[in-house]
Coordinates of C-alpha atoms in Angstrom, one line a residue:
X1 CA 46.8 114.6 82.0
X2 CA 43.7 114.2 83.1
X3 CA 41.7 116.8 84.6
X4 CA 40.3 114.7 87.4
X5 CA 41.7 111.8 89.1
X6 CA 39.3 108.7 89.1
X7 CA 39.5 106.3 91.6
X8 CA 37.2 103.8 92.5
X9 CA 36.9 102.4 96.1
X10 CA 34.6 100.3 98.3
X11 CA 32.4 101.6 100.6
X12 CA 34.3 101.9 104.4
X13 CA 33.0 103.1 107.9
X14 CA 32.4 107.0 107.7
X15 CA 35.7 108.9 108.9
X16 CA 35.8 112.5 109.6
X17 CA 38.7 114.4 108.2
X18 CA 40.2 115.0 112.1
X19 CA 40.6 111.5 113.3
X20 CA 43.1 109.0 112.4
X21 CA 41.4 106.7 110.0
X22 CA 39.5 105.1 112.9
X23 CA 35.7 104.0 112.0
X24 CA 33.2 106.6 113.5
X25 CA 30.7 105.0 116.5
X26 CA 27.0 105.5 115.9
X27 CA 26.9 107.2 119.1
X28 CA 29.6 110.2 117.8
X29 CA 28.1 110.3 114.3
X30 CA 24.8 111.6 115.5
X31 CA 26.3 114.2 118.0
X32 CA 27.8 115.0 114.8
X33 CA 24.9 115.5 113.1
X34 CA 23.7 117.6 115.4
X35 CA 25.9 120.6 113.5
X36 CA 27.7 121.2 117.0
X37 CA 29.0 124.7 116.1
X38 CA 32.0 124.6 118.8
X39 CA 35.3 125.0 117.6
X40 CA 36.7 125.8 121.1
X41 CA 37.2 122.3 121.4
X42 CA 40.0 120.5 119.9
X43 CA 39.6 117.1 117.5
X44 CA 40.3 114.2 118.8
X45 CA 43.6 112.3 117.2
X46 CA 45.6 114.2 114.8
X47 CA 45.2 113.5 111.2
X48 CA 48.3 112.0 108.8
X49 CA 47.0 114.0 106.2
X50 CA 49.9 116.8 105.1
X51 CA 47.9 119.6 106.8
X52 CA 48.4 118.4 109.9
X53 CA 52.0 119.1 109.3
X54 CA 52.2 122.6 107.9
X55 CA 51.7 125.9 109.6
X56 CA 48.5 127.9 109.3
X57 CA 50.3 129.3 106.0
X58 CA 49.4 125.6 104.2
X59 CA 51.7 123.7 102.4
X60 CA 54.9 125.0 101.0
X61 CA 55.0 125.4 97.5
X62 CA 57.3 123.4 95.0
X63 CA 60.2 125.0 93.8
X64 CA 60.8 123.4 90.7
X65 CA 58.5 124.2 87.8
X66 CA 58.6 121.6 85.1
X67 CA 61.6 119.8 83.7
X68 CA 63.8 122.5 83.8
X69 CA 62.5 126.0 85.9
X70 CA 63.2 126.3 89.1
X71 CA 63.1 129.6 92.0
X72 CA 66.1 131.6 92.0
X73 CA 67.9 132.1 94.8
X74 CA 67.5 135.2 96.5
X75 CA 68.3 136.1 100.5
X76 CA 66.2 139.4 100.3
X77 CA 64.2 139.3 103.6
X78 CA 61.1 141.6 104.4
X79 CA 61.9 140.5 108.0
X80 CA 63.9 138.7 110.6
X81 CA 63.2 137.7 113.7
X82 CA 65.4 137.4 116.7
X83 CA 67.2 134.0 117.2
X84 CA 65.2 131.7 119.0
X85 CA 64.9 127.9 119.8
X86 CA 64.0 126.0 116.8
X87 CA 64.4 122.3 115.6
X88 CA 67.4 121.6 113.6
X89 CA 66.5 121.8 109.7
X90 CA 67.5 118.1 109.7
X91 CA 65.1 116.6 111.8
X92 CA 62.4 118.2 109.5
X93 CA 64.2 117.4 106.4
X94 CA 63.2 114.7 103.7
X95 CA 66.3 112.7 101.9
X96 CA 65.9 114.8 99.5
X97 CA 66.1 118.5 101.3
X98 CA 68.9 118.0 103.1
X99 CA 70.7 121.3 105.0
X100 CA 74.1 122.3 103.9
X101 CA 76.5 122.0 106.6
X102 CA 78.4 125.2 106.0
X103 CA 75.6 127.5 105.5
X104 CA 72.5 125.7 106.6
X105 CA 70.7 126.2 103.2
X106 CA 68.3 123.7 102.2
X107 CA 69.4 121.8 98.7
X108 CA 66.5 121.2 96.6
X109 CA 66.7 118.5 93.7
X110 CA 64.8 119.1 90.7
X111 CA 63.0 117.0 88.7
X112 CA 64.8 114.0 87.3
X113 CA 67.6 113.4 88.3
X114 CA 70.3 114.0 85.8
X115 CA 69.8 118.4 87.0
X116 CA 71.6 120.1 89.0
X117 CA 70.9 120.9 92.7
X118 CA 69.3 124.5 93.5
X119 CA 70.1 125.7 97.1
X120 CA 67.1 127.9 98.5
X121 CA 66.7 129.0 102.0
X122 CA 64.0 127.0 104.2
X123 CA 61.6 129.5 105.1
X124 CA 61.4 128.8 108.9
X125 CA 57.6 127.7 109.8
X126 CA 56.5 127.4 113.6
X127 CA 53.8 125.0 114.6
X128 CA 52.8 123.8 118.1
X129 CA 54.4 120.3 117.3
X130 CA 57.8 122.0 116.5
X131 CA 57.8 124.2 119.6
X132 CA 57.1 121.0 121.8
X133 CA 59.5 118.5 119.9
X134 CA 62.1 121.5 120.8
X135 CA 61.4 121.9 124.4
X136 CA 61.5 118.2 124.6
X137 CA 64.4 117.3 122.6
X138 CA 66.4 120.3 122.6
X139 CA 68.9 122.5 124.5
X140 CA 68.6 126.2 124.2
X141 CA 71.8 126.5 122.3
X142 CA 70.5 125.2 119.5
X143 CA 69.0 128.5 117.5
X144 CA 68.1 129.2 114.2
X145 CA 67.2 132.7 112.6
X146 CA 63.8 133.5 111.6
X147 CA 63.7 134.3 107.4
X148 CA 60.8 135.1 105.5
X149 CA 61.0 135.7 101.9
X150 CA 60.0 138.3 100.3
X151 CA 57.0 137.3 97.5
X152 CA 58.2 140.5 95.3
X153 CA 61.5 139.3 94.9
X154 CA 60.8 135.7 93.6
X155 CA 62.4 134.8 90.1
X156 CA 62.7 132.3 87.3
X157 CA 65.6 130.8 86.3
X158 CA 66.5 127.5 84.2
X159 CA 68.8 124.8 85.0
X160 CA 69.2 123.7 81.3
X161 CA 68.2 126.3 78.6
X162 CA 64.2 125.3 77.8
X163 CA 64.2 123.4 74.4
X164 CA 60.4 123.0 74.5
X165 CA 56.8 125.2 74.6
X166 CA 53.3 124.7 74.8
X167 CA 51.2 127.3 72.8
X168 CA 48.1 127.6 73.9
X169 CA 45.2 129.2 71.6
X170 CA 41.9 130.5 72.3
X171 CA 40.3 128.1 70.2
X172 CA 37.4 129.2 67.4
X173 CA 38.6 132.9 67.8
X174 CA 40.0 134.0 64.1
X175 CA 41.5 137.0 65.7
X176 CA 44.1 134.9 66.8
X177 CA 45.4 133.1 63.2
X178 CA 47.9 135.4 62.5
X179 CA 49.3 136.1 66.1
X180 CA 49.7 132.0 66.8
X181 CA 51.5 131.8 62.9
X182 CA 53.6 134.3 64.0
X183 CA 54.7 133.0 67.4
X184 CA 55.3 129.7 66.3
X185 CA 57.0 130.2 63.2
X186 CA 59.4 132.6 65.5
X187 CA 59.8 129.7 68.3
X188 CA 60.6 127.2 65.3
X189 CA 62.5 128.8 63.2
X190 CA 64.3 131.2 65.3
X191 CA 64.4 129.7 68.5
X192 CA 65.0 126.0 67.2
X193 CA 62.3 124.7 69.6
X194 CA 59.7 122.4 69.9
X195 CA 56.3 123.7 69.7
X196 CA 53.6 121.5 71.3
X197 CA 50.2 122.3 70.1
X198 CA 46.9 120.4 71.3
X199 CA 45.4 118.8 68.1
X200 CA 42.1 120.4 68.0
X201 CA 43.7 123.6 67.5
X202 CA 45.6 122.0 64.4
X203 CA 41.9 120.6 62.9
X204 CA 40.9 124.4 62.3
X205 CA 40.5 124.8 58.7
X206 CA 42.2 127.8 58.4
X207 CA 45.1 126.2 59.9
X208 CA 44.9 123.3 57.9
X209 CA 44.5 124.3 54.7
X210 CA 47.4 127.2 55.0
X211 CA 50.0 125.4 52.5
X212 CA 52.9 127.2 53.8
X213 CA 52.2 127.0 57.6
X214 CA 51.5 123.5 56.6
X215 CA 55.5 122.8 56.5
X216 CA 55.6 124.4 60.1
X217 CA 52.6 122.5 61.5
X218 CA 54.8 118.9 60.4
X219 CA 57.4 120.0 63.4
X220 CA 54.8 120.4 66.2
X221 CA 53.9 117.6 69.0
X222 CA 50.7 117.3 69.0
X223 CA 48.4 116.2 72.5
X224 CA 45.1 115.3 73.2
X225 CA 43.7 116.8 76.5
X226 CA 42.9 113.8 78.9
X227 CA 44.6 111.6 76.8
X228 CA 48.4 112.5 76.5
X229 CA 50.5 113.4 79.3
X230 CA 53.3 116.1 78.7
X231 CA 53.8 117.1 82.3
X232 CA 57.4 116.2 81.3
X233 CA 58.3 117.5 78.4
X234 CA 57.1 121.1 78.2
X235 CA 59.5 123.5 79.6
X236 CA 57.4 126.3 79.8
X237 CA 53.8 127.7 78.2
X238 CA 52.8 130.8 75.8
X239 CA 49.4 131.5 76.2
X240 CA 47.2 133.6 73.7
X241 CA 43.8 134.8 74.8
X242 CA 42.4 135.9 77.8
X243 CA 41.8 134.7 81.1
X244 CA 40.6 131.5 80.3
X245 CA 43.9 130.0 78.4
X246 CA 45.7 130.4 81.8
X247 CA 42.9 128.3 83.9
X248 CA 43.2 125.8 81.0
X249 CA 46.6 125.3 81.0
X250 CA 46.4 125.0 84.9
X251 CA 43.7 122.1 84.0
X252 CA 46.5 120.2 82.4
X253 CA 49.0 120.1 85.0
X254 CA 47.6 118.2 88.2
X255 CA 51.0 118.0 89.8
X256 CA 54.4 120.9 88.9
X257 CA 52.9 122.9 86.6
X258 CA 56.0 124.6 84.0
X259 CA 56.4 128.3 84.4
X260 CA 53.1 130.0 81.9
X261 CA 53.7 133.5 79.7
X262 CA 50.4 134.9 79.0
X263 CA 49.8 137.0 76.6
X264 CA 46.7 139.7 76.3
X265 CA 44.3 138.6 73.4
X266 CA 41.3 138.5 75.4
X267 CA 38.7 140.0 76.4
X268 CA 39.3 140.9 80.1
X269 CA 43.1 139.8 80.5
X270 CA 43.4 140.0 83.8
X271 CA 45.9 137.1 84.3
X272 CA 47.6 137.9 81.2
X273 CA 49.9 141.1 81.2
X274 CA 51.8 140.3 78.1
X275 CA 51.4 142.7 74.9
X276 CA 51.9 140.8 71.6
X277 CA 53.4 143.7 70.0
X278 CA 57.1 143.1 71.4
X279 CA 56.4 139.4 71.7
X280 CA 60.1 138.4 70.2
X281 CA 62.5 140.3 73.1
X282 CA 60.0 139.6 75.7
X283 CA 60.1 135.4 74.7
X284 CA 63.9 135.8 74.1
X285 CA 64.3 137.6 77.5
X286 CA 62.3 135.0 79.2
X287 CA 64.2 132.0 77.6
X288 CA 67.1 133.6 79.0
X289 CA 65.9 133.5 82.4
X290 CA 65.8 135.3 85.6
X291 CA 62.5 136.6 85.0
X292 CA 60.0 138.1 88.1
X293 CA 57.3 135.5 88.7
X294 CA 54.5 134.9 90.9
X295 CA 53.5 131.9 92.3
X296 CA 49.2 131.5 91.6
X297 CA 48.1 129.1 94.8
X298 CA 45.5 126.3 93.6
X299 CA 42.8 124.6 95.4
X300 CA 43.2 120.8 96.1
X301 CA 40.2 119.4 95.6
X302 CA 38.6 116.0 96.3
X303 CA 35.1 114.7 95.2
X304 CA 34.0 111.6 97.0
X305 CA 31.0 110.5 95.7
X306 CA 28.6 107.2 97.0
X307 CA 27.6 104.8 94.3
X308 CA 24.9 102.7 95.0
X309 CA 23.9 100.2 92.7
X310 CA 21.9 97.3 93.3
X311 CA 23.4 93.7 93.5
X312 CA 21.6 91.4 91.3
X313 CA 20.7 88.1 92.0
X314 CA 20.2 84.9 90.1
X315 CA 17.5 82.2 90.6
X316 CA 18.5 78.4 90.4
X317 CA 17.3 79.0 86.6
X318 CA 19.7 81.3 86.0
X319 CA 17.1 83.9 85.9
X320 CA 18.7 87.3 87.2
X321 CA 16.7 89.0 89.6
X322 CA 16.6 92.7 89.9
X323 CA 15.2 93.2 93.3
X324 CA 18.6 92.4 94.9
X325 CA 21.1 93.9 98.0
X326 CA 22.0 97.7 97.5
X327 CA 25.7 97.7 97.5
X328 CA 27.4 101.1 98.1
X329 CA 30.9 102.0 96.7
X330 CA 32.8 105.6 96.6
X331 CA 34.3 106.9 93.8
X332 CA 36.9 109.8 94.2
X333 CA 37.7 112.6 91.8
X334 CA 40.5 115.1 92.6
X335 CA 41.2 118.6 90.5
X336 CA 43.5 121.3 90.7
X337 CA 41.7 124.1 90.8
X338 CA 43.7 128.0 90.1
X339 CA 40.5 130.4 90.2
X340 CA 37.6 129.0 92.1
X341 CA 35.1 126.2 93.3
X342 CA 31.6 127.0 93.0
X343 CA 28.6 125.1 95.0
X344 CA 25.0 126.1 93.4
X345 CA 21.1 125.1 93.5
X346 CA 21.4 124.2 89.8
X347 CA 18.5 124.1 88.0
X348 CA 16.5 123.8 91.1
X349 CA 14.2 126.6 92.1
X350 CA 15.2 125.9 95.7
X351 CA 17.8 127.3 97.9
X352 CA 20.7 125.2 98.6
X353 CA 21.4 124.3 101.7
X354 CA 25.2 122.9 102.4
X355 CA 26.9 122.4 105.7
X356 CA 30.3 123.7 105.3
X357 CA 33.2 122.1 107.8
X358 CA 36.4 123.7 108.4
X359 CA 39.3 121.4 110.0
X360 CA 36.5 118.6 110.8
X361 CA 33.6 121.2 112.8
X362 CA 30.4 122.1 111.4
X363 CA 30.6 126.1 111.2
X364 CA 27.8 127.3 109.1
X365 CA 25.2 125.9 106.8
X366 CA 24.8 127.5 103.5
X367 CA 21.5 128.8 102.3
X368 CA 20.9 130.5 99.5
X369 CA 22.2 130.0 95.6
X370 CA 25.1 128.8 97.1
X371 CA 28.8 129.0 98.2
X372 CA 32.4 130.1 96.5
X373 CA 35.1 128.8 97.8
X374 CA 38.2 130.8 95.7
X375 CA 42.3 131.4 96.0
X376 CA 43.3 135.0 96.3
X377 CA 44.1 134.9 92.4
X378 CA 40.0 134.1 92.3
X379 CA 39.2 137.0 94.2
X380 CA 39.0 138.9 91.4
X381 CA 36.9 136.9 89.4
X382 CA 33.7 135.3 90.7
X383 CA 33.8 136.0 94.1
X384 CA 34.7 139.7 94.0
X385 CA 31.3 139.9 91.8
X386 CA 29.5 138.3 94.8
X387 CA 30.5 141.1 97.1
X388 CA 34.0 139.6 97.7
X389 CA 37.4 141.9 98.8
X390 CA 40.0 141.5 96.1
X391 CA 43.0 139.9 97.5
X392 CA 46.8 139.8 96.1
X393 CA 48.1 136.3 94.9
X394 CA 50.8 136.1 97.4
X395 CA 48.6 136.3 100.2
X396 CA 48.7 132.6 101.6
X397 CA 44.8 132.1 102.4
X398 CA 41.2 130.6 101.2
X399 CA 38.3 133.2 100.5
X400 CA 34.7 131.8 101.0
X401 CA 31.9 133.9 100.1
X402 CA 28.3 133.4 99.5
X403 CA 26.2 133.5 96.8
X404 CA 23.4 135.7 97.2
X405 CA 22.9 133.9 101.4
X406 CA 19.1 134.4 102.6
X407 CA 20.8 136.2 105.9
X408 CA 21.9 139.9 106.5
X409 CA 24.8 139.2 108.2
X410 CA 26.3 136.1 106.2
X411 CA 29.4 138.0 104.7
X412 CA 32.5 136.6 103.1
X413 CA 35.8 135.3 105.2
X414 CA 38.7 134.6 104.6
X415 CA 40.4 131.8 106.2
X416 CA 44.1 130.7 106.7
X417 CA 45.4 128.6 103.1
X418 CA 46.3 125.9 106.1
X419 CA 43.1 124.9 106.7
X420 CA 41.2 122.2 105.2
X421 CA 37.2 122.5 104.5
X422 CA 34.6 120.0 103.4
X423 CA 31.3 121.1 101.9
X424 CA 28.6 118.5 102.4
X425 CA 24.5 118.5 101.1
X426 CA 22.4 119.0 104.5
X427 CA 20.6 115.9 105.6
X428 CA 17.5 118.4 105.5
X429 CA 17.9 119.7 102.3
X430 CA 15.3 119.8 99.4
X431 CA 17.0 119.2 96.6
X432 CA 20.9 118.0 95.5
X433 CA 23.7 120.7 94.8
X434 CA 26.1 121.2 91.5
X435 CA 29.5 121.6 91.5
X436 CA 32.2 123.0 89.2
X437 CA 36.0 123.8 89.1
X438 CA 37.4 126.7 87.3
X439 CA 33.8 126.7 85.4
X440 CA 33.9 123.1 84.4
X441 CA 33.4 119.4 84.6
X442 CA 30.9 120.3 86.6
X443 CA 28.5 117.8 88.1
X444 CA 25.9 116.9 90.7
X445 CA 25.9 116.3 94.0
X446 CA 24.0 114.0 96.1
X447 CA 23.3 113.0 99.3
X448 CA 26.6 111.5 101.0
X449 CA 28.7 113.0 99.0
X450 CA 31.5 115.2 99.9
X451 CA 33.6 118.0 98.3
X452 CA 37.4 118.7 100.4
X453 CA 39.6 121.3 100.0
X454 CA 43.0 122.3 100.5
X455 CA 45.8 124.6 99.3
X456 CA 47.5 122.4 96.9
X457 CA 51.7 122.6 96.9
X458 CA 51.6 122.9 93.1
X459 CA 51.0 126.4 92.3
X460 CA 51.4 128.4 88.8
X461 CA 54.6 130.2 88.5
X462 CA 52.6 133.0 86.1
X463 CA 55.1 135.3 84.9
X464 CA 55.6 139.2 85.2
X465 CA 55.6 141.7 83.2
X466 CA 57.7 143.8 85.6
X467 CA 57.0 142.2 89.3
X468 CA 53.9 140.8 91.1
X469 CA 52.7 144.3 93.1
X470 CA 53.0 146.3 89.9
X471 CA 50.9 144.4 87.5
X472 CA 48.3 143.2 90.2
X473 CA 48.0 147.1 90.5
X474 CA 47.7 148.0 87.1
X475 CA 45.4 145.1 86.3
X476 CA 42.8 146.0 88.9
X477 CA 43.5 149.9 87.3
X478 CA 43.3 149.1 83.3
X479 CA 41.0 146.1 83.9
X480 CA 38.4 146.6 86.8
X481 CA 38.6 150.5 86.9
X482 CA 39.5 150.0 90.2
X483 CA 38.5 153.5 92.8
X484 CA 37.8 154.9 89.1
X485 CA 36.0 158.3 89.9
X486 CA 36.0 161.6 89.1
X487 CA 37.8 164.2 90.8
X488 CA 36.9 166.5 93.1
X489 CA 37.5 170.2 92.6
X490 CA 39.5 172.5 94.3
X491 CA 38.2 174.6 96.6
X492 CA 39.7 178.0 96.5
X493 CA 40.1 180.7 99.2
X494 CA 37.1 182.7 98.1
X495 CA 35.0 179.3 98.3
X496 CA 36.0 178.7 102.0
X497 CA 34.7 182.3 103.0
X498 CA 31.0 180.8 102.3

């Protein structure tokens, strides 16, 4: 449960992120440094990573949300297109998401295998290699109709009634005692579930030294963050606090994350569109099920970072040398990130200066305080303060905006969630660049070092208050004062004479 995959690796031939895994030649790694800006022309090789695989749309999202959530099933379409030549669904198919013969519905199994099978429609996804694999491969009588979903109507439902939750309190905030006694007394002694708590929250005094929540405490699980792993064992999550309990209970799911209840104790609350005041019919209704969700893309993100340490040496004495061989080695991080990745000067006076490469070419290079790189449920937060537009989470895309750029005409974009961009320190810059994910573990980087991103498959079913248009709306209205402004008067038929 780690919030950052370490993995340790010796140093190989450079390899840019569009050839196969072939080493680099001198020759093409300085045209490359030459920040060759064209992206009419078309990589060489084709990558095995899974981008190269998906439609411009990235990859398609999980459909089973811990141990026991999963989507419902619903055939509501915002549009179809007319039949036309596609590859049979079972050519495309893993063993596991296999067609049904009858209806041509994909079966889905769930995780572990002792649940039952959800059937979901295969959202049909075009890419050049499907079109040619087709024209090659296949007659014209083989057609399949077009579906796409709509995001509005996605819901939760449960394949075995949830038995376990993971409450997650702001910690040091005494506002929120009473509200987390009351909760988990309710889920334990109503609801007959188990509560798991992380064990810092437990060490609060208060807490602690409450003799009669003490007998309550003795039936929680208690965790350590990036220690204990309870991907598999929490059915679904109950935050209290603001914003920041949602991105920390992303932080603890680097794979299927279960679906997450927020409730609004915060500050801002955004994310969280839960009141506490009905708390008991609106848990009850979600342990129930069929509940609207929406599905809160994350960033895949990769740090690769080059170690080099010097190789000691020792003299026929035994005497070890210091003045050695430089010996390189990589070490890789990876984080899910929900809100954003942030590039900056640090504590540098300097401007950064990045290169930023989308799908393998060199498009821009980053000067200024430095870059944002955000999902459309990010949009809102740090990037729409940096002169960002505020995108809805079911749009499938990447937002990258700058942070105050010396240029006039460096404004934000937003690129398909397909993609896959790298963000490297310029060979000419000054000084070394920081990093951070979701506002933390962040951490310096050097030159050589590389930073890769990617719309992860693991997104965080967050769940609705009523569905995902209406509380986007009234959070951007209650929150952000969205197109707040005072009305105009009328102007009456004597004004219009002047």
């Amino acid at each position: 449960m780690d919030g950052g995959e370490e993995v340790r690796v010796e140093a190989a031939p450079y390899c840019c992120s569009t050839c196969d895994g072939g080493e680099v030649s001198g020759r093409s790694l300085t045209r490359r440094n030459k920040k060759t800006r064209s992206l009419s022309t078309s990589s060489a090789g084709s990558s095995s990573e899974y981008r190269r695989t998906q439609s411009l749309h990235g990859p398609s999202p999980v459909t089973t949300f811990g141990p026991k959530a999963c989507m419902l099933q619903n055939p509501h379409a915002v549009m179809e297109s007319p039949e036309q030549c596609c590859v049979p669904l079972k050519s495309h198919l893993s063993n596991k998401e296999q067609p049904c013969p009858e209806n041509g519905r994909v079966q889905h199994s769930t995780v572990g295998g002792d649940f039952a099978k959800v059937n979901l429609k295969m959202t049909m996804k075009f890419n050049e290699n499907i079109q040619q694999d087709t024209a090659a491969n296949y007659s014209e009588n083989q057609v399949w109709k077009w579906h796409i979903q709509d995001p509005a109507s996605q819901r939760l439902t449960w394949n075995k009634p949830p038995k376990s939750v993971l409450v997650i309190k702001k910690i040091r905030d005494a506002s929120l005692l009473e509200p987390f006694k009351e909760l988990c007394i309710f889920l334990t002694e109503v609801k007959n579930m188990v509560v798991y708590v992380e064990n810092k929250v437990l060490e609060d005094p208060t807490i602690s030294g409450d003799e009669h929540f003490g007998a309550i405490t003795k039936k929680f699980c208690t965790f350590r963050e990036d220690l204990d792993d309870i991907s598999k064992c929490v059915d679904f999550i109950i935050c209290l606090g603001g914003d920041g309990t949602l991105l920390y209970a992303s932080s603890l799911f680097q794979e299927s994350v279960p679906p997450v209840m927020a409730f609004h104790l915060g500050s801002l609350g955004f994310l969280t569109p839960f009141k506490f005041d009905t708390y008991q019919s609106q848990v009850t209704q979600i342990i129930e099920g069929n509940a609207a969700i929406v599905l809160r893309s994350r960033l895949k993100v990769r740090v690769l970072k080059e170690n080099w340490e010097k190789k000691a040496r020792v003299d026929e004495k035994g005497i070890i040398l210091t003045n050695g061989d430089i010996e390189s080695s990589r070490k890789a991080m990876q984080y899910q990130v929900l809100n954003e990745v942030v590039v900056d000067r640090g504590p540098s006076s300097y401007l950064s200066n990045v290169d930023l490469f989308l799908d393998g070419h060199l498009i821009t290079t980053v000067q200024g305080d430095g870059v944002i790189v955000s999902t459309p449920t990010g949009s809102t937060a740090y990037a729409v303060a940096a002169g960002a537009s505020m995108i809805h989470p079911n749009v499938p895309a990447i937002m990258i905006t700058p942070i105050c750029p010396h240029s006039l005409s460096f404004r934000p974009i937003v690129v398909p969630a397909g993609v896959e961009l790298k963000i490297m320190l310029s060979r000419d810059a000054r000084n070394t660049a920081w990093v951070s994910f979701d506002g933390r573990k962040r951490q310096e980087i050097c030159h050589g070092d590389s930073i890769t991103i990617t719309t992860s498959c693991f997104p965080v079913p967050s769940i609705c208050f009523r569905d995902p248009v209406n509380d986007w709306f009234e959070s951007l209205a209650q929150c952000l004062h969205w197109n707040v402004r005072k009305k105009q008067n009328y102007l009456s038929s004597e004004d219009e004479e002047f």
